[in-house]
Tab-separated table of C-alpha atoms and ligand atoms in Angstrom:
chain	number	residue	atom	x	y	z
X	1	UNK	CA	-6.437	-22.100	16.738
X	2	UNK	CA	-4.523	-19.271	15.121
X	3	UNK	CA	-5.327	-16.031	16.901
X	4	UNK	CA	-4.709	-12.611	15.457
X	5	UNK	CA	-1.630	-11.963	17.645
X	6	UNK	CA	0.084	-15.242	16.879
X	7	UNK	CA	1.608	-16.578	13.726
X	8	UNK	CA	0.944	-19.730	11.828
X	9	UNK	CA	3.338	-22.586	12.585
X	10	UNK	CA	3.162	-23.601	8.946
X	11	UNK	CA	5.736	-20.954	8.114
X	12	UNK	CA	8.222	-22.491	10.534
X	13	UNK	CA	10.754	-25.219	10.019
X	14	UNK	CA	9.620	-27.627	12.756
X	15	UNK	CA	5.870	-27.281	12.528
X	16	UNK	CA	4.448	-30.839	12.503
X	17	UNK	CA	5.018	-31.583	16.164
X	18	UNK	CA	3.409	-28.503	17.573
X	19	UNK	CA	-0.284	-28.180	18.363
X	20	UNK	CA	-0.432	-24.492	19.123
X	21	UNK	CA	1.106	-21.447	17.536
X	22	UNK	CA	3.876	-19.483	19.150
X	23	UNK	CA	2.685	-16.279	20.773
X	24	UNK	CA	3.832	-13.052	19.239
X	25	UNK	CA	5.709	-12.160	22.390
X	26	UNK	CA	7.629	-15.446	22.400
X	27	UNK	CA	8.344	-15.000	18.733
X	28	UNK	CA	9.828	-11.573	19.301
X	29	UNK	CA	11.715	-12.837	22.333
X	30	UNK	CA	13.334	-15.746	20.532
X	31	UNK	CA	13.933	-14.215	17.111
X	32	UNK	CA	17.383	-12.969	16.202
X	33	UNK	CA	16.830	-12.029	12.580
X	34	UNK	CA	16.885	-8.295	13.192
X	35	UNK	CA	20.428	-8.449	14.447
X	36	UNK	CA	21.880	-11.638	12.962
X	37	UNK	CA	20.917	-10.677	9.398
X	38	UNK	CA	24.286	-8.989	9.206
X	39	UNK	CA	25.756	-12.506	8.973
X	40	UNK	CA	23.998	-13.056	5.645
X	41	UNK	CA	27.072	-13.000	3.454
X	42	UNK	CA	28.904	-15.534	5.627
X	43	UNK	CA	25.744	-17.664	5.745
X	44	UNK	CA	25.540	-17.803	1.950
X	45	UNK	CA	29.270	-18.387	1.625
X	46	UNK	CA	28.996	-21.343	4.037
X	47	UNK	CA	25.924	-22.733	2.249
X	48	UNK	CA	27.629	-22.582	-1.145
X	49	UNK	CA	30.678	-24.443	0.178
X	50	UNK	CA	28.453	-27.032	1.861
X	51	UNK	CA	26.274	-27.571	-1.225
X	52	UNK	CA	29.248	-27.872	-3.533
X	53	UNK	CA	30.726	-30.532	-1.237
X	54	UNK	CA	27.365	-32.392	-0.983
X	55	UNK	CA	27.344	-32.646	-4.753
X	56	UNK	CA	30.977	-33.718	-5.001
X	57	UNK	CA	30.223	-36.468	-2.484
X	58	UNK	CA	27.203	-37.633	-4.494
X	59	UNK	CA	24.752	-36.633	-1.762
X	60	UNK	CA	22.850	-34.157	-3.945
X	61	UNK	CA	22.650	-34.013	-7.732
X	62	UNK	CA	24.431	-31.610	-10.054
X	63	UNK	CA	21.041	-30.110	-10.873
X	64	UNK	CA	20.310	-29.527	-7.183
X	65	UNK	CA	23.644	-27.763	-6.811
X	66	UNK	CA	22.997	-25.594	-9.846
X	67	UNK	CA	19.562	-24.657	-8.476
X	68	UNK	CA	20.998	-23.839	-5.056
X	69	UNK	CA	23.727	-21.681	-6.629
X	70	UNK	CA	21.202	-19.857	-8.778
X	71	UNK	CA	18.862	-19.251	-5.854
X	72	UNK	CA	21.619	-18.033	-3.539
X	73	UNK	CA	22.864	-15.689	-6.250
X	74	UNK	CA	19.404	-14.194	-6.549
X	75	UNK	CA	19.159	-13.841	-2.771
X	76	UNK	CA	22.575	-12.148	-2.664
X	77	UNK	CA	21.401	-9.586	-5.190
X	78	UNK	CA	18.130	-9.023	-3.387
X	79	UNK	CA	19.854	-8.456	-0.050
X	80	UNK	CA	22.434	-6.142	-1.615
X	81	UNK	CA	19.659	-4.121	-3.227
X	82	UNK	CA	17.644	-3.973	-0.044
X	83	UNK	CA	14.875	-5.998	-1.643
X	84	UNK	CA	15.025	-9.044	0.579
X	85	UNK	CA	12.123	-9.338	2.954
X	86	UNK	CA	13.322	-10.423	6.390
X	87	UNK	CA	10.595	-12.178	8.342
X	88	UNK	CA	10.422	-12.253	12.114
X	89	UNK	CA	8.426	-15.497	12.065
X	90	UNK	CA	11.363	-17.184	10.338
X	91	UNK	CA	13.396	-16.450	13.446
X	92	UNK	CA	16.911	-15.980	12.199
X	93	UNK	CA	19.145	-15.289	9.218
X	94	UNK	CA	19.573	-18.995	8.477
X	95	UNK	CA	15.893	-19.886	8.261
X	96	UNK	CA	15.081	-16.704	6.346
X	97	UNK	CA	17.599	-17.462	3.633
X	98	UNK	CA	16.725	-21.148	3.450
X	99	UNK	CA	12.982	-20.482	3.215
X	100	UNK	CA	13.484	-17.951	0.438
X	101	UNK	CA	15.809	-20.351	-1.377
X	102	UNK	CA	13.150	-23.065	-1.308
X	103	UNK	CA	10.596	-20.556	-2.534
X	104	UNK	CA	12.889	-19.699	-5.446
X	105	UNK	CA	14.203	-23.141	-6.458
X	106	UNK	CA	11.907	-25.707	-4.865
X	107	UNK	CA	13.144	-29.077	-3.574
X	108	UNK	CA	16.848	-28.346	-4.108
X	109	UNK	CA	16.470	-25.651	-1.464
X	110	UNK	CA	15.112	-28.231	0.960
X	111	UNK	CA	18.122	-30.486	0.311
X	112	UNK	CA	20.683	-27.824	1.283
X	113	UNK	CA	20.314	-28.584	4.981
X	114	UNK	CA	21.319	-32.260	4.500
X	115	UNK	CA	24.004	-33.196	7.026
X	116	UNK	CA	23.870	-29.748	8.593
X	117	UNK	CA	22.237	-28.139	11.615
X	118	UNK	CA	21.779	-24.494	12.462
X	119	UNK	CA	24.103	-25.244	15.358
X	120	UNK	CA	27.163	-25.885	13.214
X	121	UNK	CA	25.875	-23.389	10.651
X	122	UNK	CA	25.733	-20.440	13.043
X	123	UNK	CA	29.109	-21.272	14.594
X	124	UNK	CA	30.588	-21.314	11.084
X	125	UNK	CA	28.900	-18.050	10.095
X	126	UNK	CA	30.121	-16.176	13.150
X	127	UNK	CA	33.667	-17.447	12.645
X	128	UNK	CA	33.708	-16.475	8.967
X	129	UNK	CA	32.290	-13.061	9.722
X	130	UNK	CA	34.665	-12.435	12.627
X	131	UNK	CA	37.687	-13.561	10.626
X	132	UNK	CA	37.052	-10.831	8.052
X	133	UNK	CA	36.395	-8.252	10.745
X	134	UNK	CA	39.693	-9.163	12.424
X	135	UNK	CA	41.469	-8.560	9.116
X	136	UNK	CA	39.805	-5.142	8.838
X	137	UNK	CA	40.655	-4.311	12.455
X	138	UNK	CA	44.303	-5.227	11.937
X	139	UNK	CA	44.445	-2.808	9.004
X	140	UNK	CA	42.855	-0.064	11.093
X	141	UNK	CA	45.343	-0.760	13.886
X	142	UNK	CA	48.144	-0.321	11.375
X	143	UNK	CA	46.691	2.990	10.191
X	144	UNK	CA	46.506	4.364	13.704
X	145	UNK	CA	50.088	3.271	14.374
X	146	UNK	CA	51.187	4.979	11.158
X	147	UNK	CA	49.474	8.197	12.233
X	148	UNK	CA	51.231	8.100	15.608
X	149	UNK	CA	54.614	7.332	14.031
X	150	UNK	CA	54.184	10.219	11.551
X	151	UNK	CA	53.566	12.694	14.361
X	152	UNK	CA	56.369	11.179	16.438
X	153	UNK	CA	58.824	11.630	13.548
X	154	UNK	CA	58.340	15.392	13.863
X	155	UNK	CA	58.896	15.495	17.602
X	156	UNK	CA	62.029	13.594	18.562
X	157	UNK	CA	63.439	16.908	19.856
X	158	UNK	CA	60.225	18.173	21.421
X	159	UNK	CA	60.689	17.911	25.173
X	160	UNK	CA	57.855	17.376	27.585
X	161	UNK	CA	57.728	16.312	31.200
X	162	UNK	CA	57.430	12.575	31.669
X	163	UNK	CA	55.221	11.791	34.632
X	164	UNK	CA	54.927	9.169	37.301
X	165	UNK	CA	51.988	9.571	39.692
X	166	UNK	CA	51.112	12.491	37.387
X	167	UNK	CA	54.017	14.361	39.047
X	168	UNK	CA	56.847	15.678	36.902
X	169	UNK	CA	59.439	12.896	36.821
X	170	UNK	CA	62.019	13.167	34.003
X	171	UNK	CA	62.140	14.882	30.624
X	172	UNK	CA	61.119	12.790	27.640
X	173	UNK	CA	60.459	13.613	24.026
X	174	UNK	CA	56.905	13.836	22.772
X	175	UNK	CA	57.906	11.287	20.117
X	176	UNK	CA	58.959	8.841	22.800
X	177	UNK	CA	55.622	9.253	24.549
X	178	UNK	CA	53.649	8.621	21.359
X	179	UNK	CA	55.746	5.558	20.523
X	180	UNK	CA	54.671	3.986	23.812
X	181	UNK	CA	51.177	3.796	22.301
X	182	UNK	CA	52.566	2.413	19.057
X	183	UNK	CA	54.035	-0.455	21.085
X	184	UNK	CA	50.683	-1.126	22.759
X	185	UNK	CA	48.816	-1.039	19.469
X	186	UNK	CA	51.360	-3.264	17.761
X	187	UNK	CA	50.773	-5.866	20.472
X	188	UNK	CA	47.036	-5.474	19.928
X	189	UNK	CA	47.569	-6.148	16.252
X	190	UNK	CA	49.720	-9.173	17.026
X	191	UNK	CA	47.138	-10.509	19.473
X	192	UNK	CA	44.387	-10.166	16.881
X	193	UNK	CA	46.518	-12.167	14.461
X	194	UNK	CA	46.983	-14.958	17.002
X	195	UNK	CA	43.275	-15.071	17.736
X	196	UNK	CA	42.529	-15.234	14.025
X	197	UNK	CA	44.209	-18.667	13.895
X	198	UNK	CA	41.739	-20.044	16.391
X	199	UNK	CA	38.743	-18.258	14.849
X	200	UNK	CA	39.549	-19.665	11.416
X	201	UNK	CA	38.487	-23.272	12.095
X	202	UNK	CA	35.510	-25.066	10.656
X	203	UNK	CA	32.604	-26.273	12.830
X	204	UNK	CA	30.481	-27.337	9.823
X	205	UNK	CA	30.097	-31.115	9.650
X	206	UNK	CA	29.438	-31.314	13.381
X	207	UNK	CA	25.715	-31.049	12.617
X	208	UNK	CA	23.514	-30.654	15.709
X	209	UNK	CA	26.086	-31.987	18.197
X	210	UNK	CA	27.249	-35.525	17.389
X	211	UNK	CA	28.447	-35.394	13.804
X	212	UNK	CA	26.470	-36.722	10.857
X	213	UNK	CA	25.634	-39.985	9.080
X	214	UNK	CA	26.399	-38.528	5.627
X	215	UNK	CA	29.859	-38.975	4.129
X	216	UNK	CA	30.761	-35.293	4.321
X	217	UNK	CA	34.156	-34.050	3.231
X	218	UNK	CA	34.813	-31.481	5.922
X	219	UNK	CA	38.349	-30.764	4.740
X	220	UNK	CA	37.020	-29.769	1.356
X	221	UNK	CA	34.562	-27.295	2.894
X	222	UNK	CA	37.297	-25.836	5.095
X	223	UNK	CA	39.575	-25.355	2.101
X	224	UNK	CA	36.783	-23.749	0.067
X	225	UNK	CA	36.134	-21.322	2.908
X	226	UNK	CA	39.814	-20.457	3.339
X	227	UNK	CA	39.887	-22.094	6.767
X	228	UNK	CA	43.450	-23.271	6.269
X	229	UNK	CA	46.726	-22.741	8.121
X	230	UNK	CA	49.900	-21.169	6.746
X	231	UNK	CA	50.793	-24.483	5.099
X	232	UNK	CA	47.399	-24.589	3.376
X	233	UNK	CA	46.121	-27.446	5.537
X	234	UNK	CA	42.387	-27.382	6.335
X	235	UNK	CA	41.576	-26.415	9.904
X	236	UNK	CA	38.657	-28.373	11.369
X	237	UNK	CA	37.083	-28.250	14.803
X	238	UNK	CA	37.928	-31.747	16.016
X	239	UNK	CA	35.074	-32.403	18.422
X	240	UNK	CA	31.502	-31.911	17.319
X	241	UNK	CA	30.174	-31.046	20.793
X	242	UNK	CA	32.855	-28.414	21.303
X	243	UNK	CA	32.429	-27.086	17.764
X	244	UNK	CA	28.747	-26.210	18.169
X	245	UNK	CA	28.819	-25.004	21.737
X	246	UNK	CA	31.920	-23.052	22.661
X	247	UNK	CA	32.199	-19.378	21.925
X	248	UNK	CA	35.670	-18.967	23.385
X	249	UNK	CA	36.867	-17.552	20.063
X	250	UNK	CA	34.351	-14.710	20.416
X	251	UNK	CA	35.321	-14.196	24.042
X	252	UNK	CA	39.037	-14.006	23.377
X	253	UNK	CA	38.433	-11.641	20.492
X	254	UNK	CA	36.360	-9.413	22.782
X	255	UNK	CA	39.080	-9.607	25.431
X	256	UNK	CA	41.647	-8.458	22.858
X	257	UNK	CA	39.283	-5.711	21.698
X	258	UNK	CA	38.835	-4.658	25.314
X	259	UNK	CA	42.583	-4.388	25.829
X	260	UNK	CA	42.863	-2.317	22.684
X	261	UNK	CA	40.077	-0.019	23.879
X	262	UNK	CA	41.831	0.265	27.258
X	263	UNK	CA	44.966	1.434	25.440
X	264	UNK	CA	42.939	3.982	23.507
X	265	UNK	CA	41.205	5.018	26.692
X	266	UNK	CA	44.559	5.807	28.323
X	267	UNK	CA	45.567	7.843	25.287
X	268	UNK	CA	42.201	9.594	25.445
X	269	UNK	CA	42.734	10.519	29.056
X	270	UNK	CA	46.092	12.054	28.137
X	271	UNK	CA	44.677	13.975	25.186
X	272	UNK	CA	42.007	15.372	27.487
X	273	UNK	CA	44.572	16.398	30.097
X	274	UNK	CA	46.954	17.834	27.486
X	275	UNK	CA	44.150	19.860	25.957
X	276	UNK	CA	43.084	21.471	29.206
X	277	UNK	CA	44.177	25.116	29.522
X	278	UNK	CA	46.413	24.246	32.471
X	279	UNK	CA	48.557	22.060	30.242
X	280	UNK	CA	47.852	23.422	26.748
X	281	UNK	CA	50.232	20.880	25.199
X	282	UNK	CA	48.027	20.090	22.236
X	283	UNK	CA	44.991	21.179	20.318
X	284	UNK	CA	42.603	18.849	18.492
X	285	UNK	CA	41.160	19.934	15.166
X	286	UNK	CA	37.791	21.610	15.606
X	287	UNK	CA	35.915	18.818	13.899
X	288	UNK	CA	36.755	16.505	16.796
X	289	UNK	CA	35.556	18.902	19.476
X	290	UNK	CA	32.259	20.467	20.446
X	291	UNK	CA	31.204	23.710	22.045
X	292	UNK	CA	29.061	24.349	25.058
X	293	UNK	CA	25.450	25.483	24.901
X	294	UNK	CA	26.058	27.993	27.707
X	295	UNK	CA	29.786	28.814	27.851
X	296	UNK	CA	30.832	30.542	24.633
X	297	UNK	CA	34.560	30.047	25.191
X	298	UNK	CA	34.429	26.244	25.396
X	299	UNK	CA	35.973	23.672	23.118
X	300	UNK	CA	35.519	20.223	24.553
X	301	UNK	CA	37.448	17.061	23.637
X	302	UNK	CA	34.284	15.013	23.118
X	303	UNK	CA	35.851	12.370	20.887
X	304	UNK	CA	38.489	11.201	23.376
X	305	UNK	CA	35.972	11.484	26.190
X	306	UNK	CA	33.545	9.269	24.299
X	307	UNK	CA	36.267	6.774	23.463
X	308	UNK	CA	37.067	6.578	27.162
X	309	UNK	CA	33.362	6.074	27.849
X	310	UNK	CA	32.865	3.508	25.105
X	311	UNK	CA	35.709	1.480	26.610
X	312	UNK	CA	33.367	0.784	29.503
X	313	UNK	CA	30.786	-0.497	27.080
X	314	UNK	CA	33.242	-2.957	25.495
X	315	UNK	CA	34.418	-4.117	28.933
X	316	UNK	CA	30.727	-4.774	29.620
X	317	UNK	CA	30.416	-6.890	26.475
X	318	UNK	CA	33.355	-9.001	27.604
X	319	UNK	CA	31.712	-9.564	30.989
X	320	UNK	CA	28.437	-10.403	29.230
X	321	UNK	CA	30.005	-13.019	26.965
X	322	UNK	CA	31.963	-14.695	29.736
X	323	UNK	CA	28.884	-14.837	31.909
X	324	UNK	CA	26.837	-16.174	28.997
X	325	UNK	CA	29.151	-19.168	28.719
X	326	UNK	CA	29.829	-20.101	32.287
X	327	UNK	CA	26.752	-22.135	33.171
X	328	UNK	CA	26.018	-23.883	29.911
X	329	UNK	CA	26.032	-27.677	29.759
X	330	UNK	CA	27.221	-29.201	26.486
X	331	UNK	CA	26.327	-28.833	23.731
X	332	UNK	CA	24.434	-26.004	21.975
X	333	UNK	CA	21.985	-23.961	24.032
X	334	UNK	CA	19.887	-21.066	22.882
X	335	UNK	CA	21.828	-18.876	25.307
X	336	UNK	CA	24.448	-18.696	22.590
X	337	UNK	CA	22.205	-16.581	20.427
X	338	UNK	CA	23.009	-13.820	22.921
X	339	UNK	CA	26.634	-13.812	21.773
X	340	UNK	CA	25.851	-11.727	18.722
X	341	UNK	CA	24.836	-8.274	19.854
X	342	UNK	CA	27.808	-7.834	22.230
X	343	UNK	CA	30.177	-9.197	19.621
X	344	UNK	CA	28.776	-7.010	16.837
X	345	UNK	CA	28.811	-3.916	19.006
X	346	UNK	CA	32.385	-4.637	20.101
X	347	UNK	CA	33.489	-4.821	16.469
X	348	UNK	CA	31.585	-1.660	15.513
X	349	UNK	CA	32.827	0.326	18.485
X	350	UNK	CA	36.440	-0.712	18.031
X	351	UNK	CA	36.467	-0.067	14.283
X	352	UNK	CA	34.879	3.370	14.599
X	353	UNK	CA	37.236	4.306	17.414
X	354	UNK	CA	40.341	3.223	15.513
X	355	UNK	CA	39.207	5.080	12.395
X	356	UNK	CA	38.419	8.297	14.173
X	357	UNK	CA	41.660	8.238	16.193
X	358	UNK	CA	43.806	7.695	13.117
X	359	UNK	CA	42.290	10.797	11.581
X	360	UNK	CA	42.285	12.859	14.754
X	361	UNK	CA	46.008	12.184	15.334
X	362	UNK	CA	47.310	11.992	11.774
X	363	UNK	CA	44.891	14.271	9.931
X	364	UNK	CA	43.130	13.852	6.628
X	365	UNK	CA	44.878	13.177	3.359
X	366	UNK	CA	44.524	16.203	1.067
X	367	UNK	CA	44.208	16.123	-2.721
X	368	UNK	CA	47.970	16.686	-3.001
X	369	UNK	CA	48.583	13.608	-0.867
X	370	UNK	CA	49.762	15.418	2.259
X	371	UNK	CA	48.113	15.154	5.657
X	372	UNK	CA	46.248	18.049	7.201
X	373	UNK	CA	44.334	18.783	10.368
X	374	UNK	CA	45.896	16.253	12.721
X	375	UNK	CA	47.131	16.739	16.243
X	376	UNK	CA	48.448	20.276	16.787
X	377	UNK	CA	51.410	20.311	19.199
X	378	UNK	CA	52.461	23.268	21.321
X	379	UNK	CA	56.142	22.442	21.812
X	380	UNK	CA	56.866	25.644	23.772
X	381	UNK	CA	54.250	24.815	26.400
X	382	UNK	CA	55.522	21.266	26.694
X	383	UNK	CA	59.061	22.479	27.207
X	384	UNK	CA	57.989	25.125	29.732
X	385	UNK	CA	56.143	22.445	31.693
X	386	UNK	CA	59.262	20.270	31.719
X	387	UNK	CA	61.123	23.143	33.358
X	388	UNK	CA	58.786	23.103	36.315
X	389	UNK	CA	59.246	20.404	38.892
X	390	UNK	CA	63.026	19.848	38.738
X	391	UNK	CA	62.748	17.232	36.019
X	392	UNK	CA	66.531	16.765	35.796
X	393	UNK	CA	67.147	16.040	39.480
X	394	UNK	CA	67.990	12.399	38.694
X	395	UNK	CA	70.573	13.635	36.203
X	396	UNK	CA	72.324	15.612	38.938
X	397	UNK	CA	72.363	12.517	41.156
X	398	UNK	CA	73.827	10.472	38.272
X	399	UNK	CA	76.427	13.258	37.755
X	400	UNK	CA	77.528	12.968	41.374
X	401	UNK	CA	77.688	9.179	41.117
X	402	UNK	CA	80.046	9.574	38.188
X	403	UNK	CA	82.159	11.805	40.468
X	404	UNK	CA	82.429	8.890	42.885
X	405	UNK	CA	79.483	9.307	45.293
X	406	UNK	CA	77.406	6.238	46.190
X	407	UNK	CA	73.957	6.632	44.573
X	408	UNK	CA	72.060	6.858	47.884
X	409	UNK	CA	74.299	9.728	49.074
X	410	UNK	CA	73.952	11.486	45.740
X	411	UNK	CA	70.167	11.124	45.992
X	412	UNK	CA	70.178	12.767	49.427
X	413	UNK	CA	72.493	15.593	48.312
X	414	UNK	CA	70.248	16.397	45.350
X	415	UNK	CA	67.169	16.384	47.588
X	416	UNK	CA	68.781	19.253	49.545
X	417	UNK	CA	69.557	21.095	46.312
X	418	UNK	CA	65.927	20.666	45.162
X	419	UNK	CA	64.730	22.050	48.462
X	420	UNK	CA	66.956	25.096	47.972
X	421	UNK	CA	65.751	25.627	44.410
X	422	UNK	CA	62.141	25.410	45.547
X	423	UNK	CA	62.736	28.029	48.200
X	424	UNK	CA	64.514	30.249	45.637
X	425	UNK	CA	61.447	29.797	43.450
X	426	UNK	CA	63.498	28.488	40.562
X	427	UNK	CA	64.271	25.210	38.819
X	428	UNK	CA	67.217	23.122	39.933
X	429	UNK	CA	68.955	23.913	36.655
X	430	UNK	CA	68.724	27.637	37.429
X	431	UNK	CA	70.660	27.564	40.712
X	432	UNK	CA	73.974	29.489	40.456
X	433	UNK	CA	77.143	27.385	40.353
X	434	UNK	CA	78.374	28.526	43.763
X	435	UNK	CA	75.085	27.501	45.361
X	436	UNK	CA	75.275	24.074	43.703
X	437	UNK	CA	78.893	23.705	44.784
X	438	UNK	CA	77.724	24.336	48.338
X	439	UNK	CA	75.966	20.955	48.133
X	440	UNK	CA	78.992	19.175	46.746
X	441	UNK	CA	82.450	20.474	45.923
X	442	UNK	CA	82.862	18.187	42.914
X	443	UNK	CA	80.191	20.059	40.962
X	444	UNK	CA	81.645	21.975	38.039
X	445	UNK	CA	80.429	24.167	35.176
X	446	UNK	CA	79.658	21.186	32.993
X	447	UNK	CA	76.742	20.408	35.318
X	448	UNK	CA	74.504	22.800	33.382
X	449	UNK	CA	74.612	20.629	30.295
X	450	UNK	CA	73.615	17.687	32.485
X	451	UNK	CA	70.811	19.705	34.056
X	452	UNK	CA	69.444	20.893	30.711
X	453	UNK	CA	66.406	19.206	29.200
X	454	UNK	CA	68.184	18.187	26.016
X	455	UNK	CA	71.239	17.048	27.954
X	456	UNK	CA	68.979	14.851	30.036
X	457	UNK	CA	67.260	13.461	26.938
X	458	UNK	CA	70.504	12.727	25.081
X	459	UNK	CA	71.944	10.967	28.104
X	460	UNK	CA	69.241	8.256	28.069
X	461	UNK	CA	70.761	6.427	25.190
X	462	UNK	CA	69.984	2.793	25.974
X	463	UNK	CA	67.689	0.715	23.754
X	464	UNK	CA	64.132	1.840	24.469
X	465	UNK	CA	65.318	5.107	26.050
X	466	UNK	CA	64.185	8.614	25.203
X	467	UNK	CA	67.446	9.868	23.581
X	468	UNK	CA	66.622	11.218	20.100
X	469	UNK	CA	69.059	8.732	18.521
X	470	UNK	CA	67.186	5.821	20.140
X	471	UNK	CA	63.790	7.227	19.273
X	472	UNK	CA	64.893	7.753	15.661
X	473	UNK	CA	65.925	4.119	15.498
X	474	UNK	CA	62.524	3.049	16.829
X	475	UNK	CA	60.749	5.261	14.325
X	476	UNK	CA	62.737	3.692	11.506
X	477	UNK	CA	61.871	0.211	12.792
X	478	UNK	CA	58.166	1.042	12.991
X	479	UNK	CA	58.157	2.672	9.554
X	480	UNK	CA	59.651	-0.440	8.062
X	481	UNK	CA	57.263	-2.713	9.936
X	482	UNK	CA	54.224	-0.662	8.883
X	483	UNK	CA	55.264	-0.065	5.272
I	1	LIG	N1	19.810	-18.156	15.863
I	1	LIG	C1	20.492	-19.229	16.503
I	1	LIG	C2	21.734	-18.705	17.211
I	1	LIG	O1	22.116	-17.641	16.964
I	1	LIG	C3	20.895	-20.255	15.496
I	1	LIG	C4	21.064	-21.623	16.056
I	1	LIG	C5	19.769	-22.157	16.496
I	1	LIG	N2	19.821	-23.506	16.871
I	1	LIG	C6	18.838	-24.112	17.532
I	1	LIG	N3	18.988	-25.351	17.823
I	1	LIG	N4	17.771	-23.473	17.923
I	1	LIG	O2	22.328	-19.359	18.013
C-alpha cells in the first residue's frame, strides 16, 4: 500500500486504525513541526513536571521517572547542539520529542503521555513560552522608556511647536513630547503584566477535553512550573473544555502587542516628519537610515518607516487570531494549530522593534559606559518652527482674561491681532507695543514675556503640563519607576 510519495503510518502515534497512509501533501498540510519546534523547551519543561507528578502519585515508577529525565536531558542537549532530527512525519514538536524519548529510553517514554493529551500539552506549552516572552518584552519596554527619558532629561528647555491637526498650536518642550510616549509605553508594560496573570495558568490535567481518570495532582504541576499567583497559590484552568480550546490569552496578548506597535507607529510617523528637510528637527544615526540607489543626496528613515509598516502586519495577526477562534465549537479543533505562526511573528516583530527603537533613540553604550549615537536634536530648528504660526496666541488671550475680559471676547480680540501679524509678515510676539495696544488698551510691556516661548512654557505649570518644573518632576518619577 505504501507508495513512494506517502509515508508509513507505522511511524505515527495513532496507526492501528488506519488502512491507508497519509499522502505527502496532507502530511505537509497538517504538520506544524517546522514552526512549533520553537516550543521545545516549554514542551520538555512541561513533560518533566508531569512525569515527576506521575511518579509522586504512584502512577509511574521511580525508574520510569529516572529514564524519562535522562532521555529528556539527552534530547535537550541534542536540540541545543542542533543535532536533533525533526521529522515531518511526526507532525509536531510534541510527537517528535516523545518518539525520540521512547527511542532513547524504551517503555518509560511510552508512559509519559499517561493522563495527558496533546490538547492540554500544547495549551500548556504555548502559555509557558508566552509567559517568558512577556517577561522579556516588559524588560524591552522598560529599556525603550529609559532611552526616551534620558533624551527628555536633556530637553526640558528645548522648545518646539506642539501641534493639533498638524497645525502649530502651542509651544511645548521636546522633553514633554517624548514623555507622552513614555506614558503610552508604561501602559503597554502594565497591560502586559496584567495579561501575564491570565497566561500563567495551567491547562495540563484537562487531558483531551474532559479531564482524566488518573489521580493527577494538578496543583503540584502548576507549582513546579511556576504557575502560581503572588501569594504562591497554584493557578489552574478550572474547566477542562475551556482549558484545551480557548486561545483568548494569545489573542489578548496580540491585542496588547498591537497597541504597543500602534504607539511605536505614531512615534515613527513623527520621526519621519521631523527628519524631513522641511522640519529638520532631528537626525537619526546613519546606521538606522539608508541611501537611495539613484539620488545621491538621500538619507531615508527606513527603520521608522518599517516599524510603521510592520504595525500593519501585527494588526493582521490580531485579526487572524480573532477570526480563527470565532467559529469553533468546543473543545479542541485543529484550527488552533494556526495560532502559532501569528503569535510567534507578533512576538518577534515586537521584540525586534522595541530593541531597535531603544538603540535608535538612546544610542549604544560605549566601553566607558556612556551612550553614543542616539537621536540627534536640532534645538534651533525646533525653536524657529515654534516661532512660526503664532504659537503663543492663547497666552495673549489668557493675559487679557487676567485683565478682566471674558474669555470669548479675549479670543476674538487676539484673532484680530493674529490677522494683523500675518499681514505684517511677523509673529504675534513681534508686533510693536502700540500696535498691540490698538487691540486692547490694557496691554502693557509685560505682554512680551507672556508672548515669549519660554514664558508660555513656564506658565503651563499644572500637573501634566509642559512647564519645565512639571516635566522635571515627571522625569524624576519615571527615573525612579524605571530604576
Ligand atoms: N500541533 C497541535 C496544535 O498545535 C497539537 C495538538 C494536536 N491535537 C490533536 N488532537 N490533533 O494544536
